[in-house]
């Protein structure tokens, strides 16, 4: 005969299976113009208000994996400290630290045009420059302090007259915060918070036009730009180079890259994704939804034809799914994808295209080197 404990376990398992069967399935990643109405029934998105409900569900799904974005309890005085200043001709490069949370100091590079420093009445737009994976120089790569070529976008934007801020990414190079002790459920959410507080820092600077920003990044910096902008609408332009494709297509969906501490599932990224190994279609959000959630802002995605990390065909499917949201909001031209004929890189032509977009949106004028 079955023991009473065995019977109870079987009953609980049955109840769990019934609840799982009754739980609504995730809304389709390929069709963003569907939302759940107040009764929980899937319905077509017909209005902006309908879309906002779908968007809220996307954010909630992302937070179910990354952790919930904190509120005032994590805010503190920024207490920026300048550790070093380097003359770069038309601008100064400052190595700084700021407090993003109690007990958490973020290393970063800040560039400020000399023309702005010379006139306290001038305010210019700023760009959040998020670095790719680099475990040697970290954020130094985007200000030309080593690392691979074609990553110096913070330096190049500084030469065009922008203030730029380039925070370090947690658990890379010399930035090694104890994210578990600080209460973070993922390195990704910690990075998003550091970036949001970085925008707060830019808001506080007398040389910066507050609330008027772009975010640009390659690879890790590319998806970090998307994540940050989903949560902070001060970012008006989002540039992602080699930064994304669908989870379904990541390295062909092979299970080995979805093991704990592999690929997306590393502590520094989104460790909870490891639970979806072998059932990637059930991940509650994808980049289709995240790119859609950026609308109606300007988005430029560079997806090289020979990128072995993120497949350009997958990027096209992501963009195709997101585009109807931009059409619904009346801005179909604000979502753009380009396919340079190269490998996992951010070549000159793509960077220039990105800078031209940032110039046009933030300054209302064409890009010109050396401004």
Tab-separated table of N, CA and C in Angstrom, residues 127 157 160 162 213-216 236-240 297-301 333-337 349-368:
chain	number	residue	atom	x	y	z
A	127	UNK	N	26.419	60.571	-24.385
A	127	UNK	CA	26.237	59.200	-24.867
A	127	UNK	C	26.780	58.229	-23.829
A	157	UNK	N	33.214	59.623	-30.393
A	157	UNK	CA	32.078	60.497	-30.085
A	157	UNK	C	32.532	61.731	-29.319
A	160	UNK	N	33.603	64.329	-31.546
A	160	UNK	CA	32.486	64.980	-32.229
A	160	UNK	C	31.709	65.914	-31.318
A	162	UNK	N	30.544	65.313	-28.059
A	162	UNK	CA	29.646	64.751	-27.052
A	162	UNK	C	30.365	64.537	-25.730
A	213	UNK	N	19.869	61.372	-24.214
A	213	UNK	CA	21.019	60.488	-24.319
A	213	UNK	C	20.883	59.463	-25.439
A	214	UNK	N	22.032	58.949	-25.849
A	214	UNK	CA	22.107	57.755	-26.680
A	214	UNK	C	22.854	56.694	-25.887
A	215	UNK	N	22.615	55.433	-26.233
A	215	UNK	CA	23.399	54.327	-25.679
A	215	UNK	C	23.935	53.527	-26.854
A	216	UNK	N	25.226	53.241	-26.841
A	216	UNK	CA	25.874	52.529	-27.928
A	216	UNK	C	26.770	51.451	-27.358
A	236	UNK	N	17.338	58.077	-25.933
A	236	UNK	CA	16.545	58.370	-27.126
A	236	UNK	C	17.024	57.613	-28.360
A	237	UNK	N	18.286	57.181	-28.361
A	237	UNK	CA	18.868	56.445	-29.483
A	237	UNK	C	19.577	55.216	-28.924
A	238	UNK	N	19.325	54.058	-29.541
A	238	UNK	CA	19.960	52.821	-29.104
A	238	UNK	C	20.712	52.223	-30.278
A	239	UNK	N	22.012	51.980	-30.097
A	239	UNK	CA	22.844	51.373	-31.134
A	239	UNK	C	23.404	50.066	-30.586
A	240	UNK	N	23.135	48.983	-31.307
A	240	UNK	CA	23.621	47.664	-30.902
A	240	UNK	C	24.382	47.037	-32.055
A	297	UNK	N	11.427	54.911	-29.911
A	297	UNK	CA	12.749	55.542	-30.000
A	297	UNK	C	13.539	55.017	-31.201
A	298	UNK	N	14.653	55.665	-31.492
A	298	UNK	CA	15.475	55.316	-32.646
A	298	UNK	C	16.392	54.145	-32.300
A	299	UNK	N	16.383	53.110	-33.140
A	299	UNK	CA	17.187	51.912	-32.905
A	299	UNK	C	17.953	51.576	-34.182
A	300	UNK	N	19.265	51.390	-34.039
A	300	UNK	CA	20.095	50.946	-35.151
A	300	UNK	C	20.836	49.685	-34.725
A	301	UNK	N	20.651	48.612	-35.483
A	301	UNK	CA	21.281	47.332	-35.187
A	301	UNK	C	22.226	46.972	-36.331
A	333	UNK	N	10.292	54.198	-39.601
A	333	UNK	CA	11.669	54.464	-40.035
A	333	UNK	C	12.647	54.525	-38.876
A	334	UNK	N	12.189	54.384	-37.648
A	334	UNK	CA	13.083	54.492	-36.490
A	334	UNK	C	13.723	53.164	-36.086
A	335	UNK	N	13.413	52.105	-36.792
A	335	UNK	CA	14.039	50.812	-36.535
A	335	UNK	C	14.797	50.409	-37.789
A	336	UNK	N	16.122	50.311	-37.666
A	336	UNK	CA	16.957	50.052	-38.831
A	336	UNK	C	17.978	48.965	-38.520
A	337	UNK	N	18.218	48.087	-39.504
A	337	UNK	CA	19.235	47.049	-39.366
A	337	UNK	C	20.141	47.094	-40.590
A	349	UNK	N	32.423	51.924	-41.231
A	349	UNK	CA	31.191	52.376	-41.875
A	349	UNK	C	29.998	52.274	-40.937
A	350	UNK	N	29.955	51.231	-40.115
A	350	UNK	CA	28.843	51.054	-39.180
A	350	UNK	C	28.917	52.069	-38.038
A	351	UNK	N	30.126	52.336	-37.558
A	351	UNK	CA	30.257	53.331	-36.500
A	351	UNK	C	29.860	54.717	-37.023
A	352	UNK	N	30.291	55.036	-38.240
A	352	UNK	CA	29.936	56.343	-38.813
A	352	UNK	C	28.428	56.463	-38.987
A	353	UNK	N	27.793	55.384	-39.390
A	353	UNK	CA	26.338	55.386	-39.545
A	353	UNK	C	25.660	55.614	-38.189
A	354	UNK	N	26.199	54.974	-37.172
A	354	UNK	CA	25.657	55.150	-35.824
A	354	UNK	C	25.844	56.587	-35.343
A	355	UNK	N	27.029	57.139	-35.566
A	355	UNK	CA	27.291	58.508	-35.124
A	355	UNK	C	26.381	59.505	-35.836
A	356	UNK	N	26.140	59.268	-37.131
A	356	UNK	CA	25.263	60.168	-37.884
A	356	UNK	C	23.856	60.161	-37.299
A	357	UNK	N	23.380	58.987	-36.926
A	357	UNK	CA	22.058	58.892	-36.307
A	357	UNK	C	22.031	59.626	-34.971
A	358	UNK	N	23.053	59.409	-34.152
A	358	UNK	CA	23.108	60.069	-32.845
A	358	UNK	C	23.156	61.580	-33.011
A	359	UNK	N	23.969	62.053	-33.947
A	359	UNK	CA	24.031	63.493	-34.235
A	359	UNK	C	22.661	64.027	-34.633
A	360	UNK	N	22.011	63.328	-35.543
A	360	UNK	CA	20.741	63.816	-36.075
A	360	UNK	C	19.665	63.892	-34.997
A	361	UNK	N	19.614	62.872	-34.152
A	361	UNK	CA	18.558	62.829	-33.145
A	361	UNK	C	18.861	63.747	-31.955
A	362	UNK	N	20.079	63.681	-31.456
A	362	UNK	CA	20.405	64.437	-30.239
A	362	UNK	C	20.785	65.889	-30.504
A	363	UNK	N	21.385	66.137	-31.666
A	363	UNK	CA	21.818	67.499	-31.981
A	363	UNK	C	21.026	68.133	-33.123
A	364	UNK	N	20.305	67.314	-33.869
A	364	UNK	CA	19.567	67.835	-34.988
A	364	UNK	C	20.429	68.311	-36.134
A	365	UNK	N	21.580	67.651	-36.320
A	365	UNK	CA	22.494	68.054	-37.376
A	365	UNK	C	23.318	66.862	-37.821
A	366	UNK	N	23.922	66.923	-39.017
A	366	UNK	CA	24.711	65.787	-39.513
A	366	UNK	C	25.995	65.602	-38.732
A	367	UNK	N	26.537	64.381	-38.803
A	367	UNK	CA	27.784	64.075	-38.124
A	367	UNK	C	28.972	64.678	-38.854
A	368	UNK	N	29.931	65.148	-38.089
A	368	UNK	CA	31.162	65.683	-38.678
A	368	UNK	C	32.317	65.456	-37.715
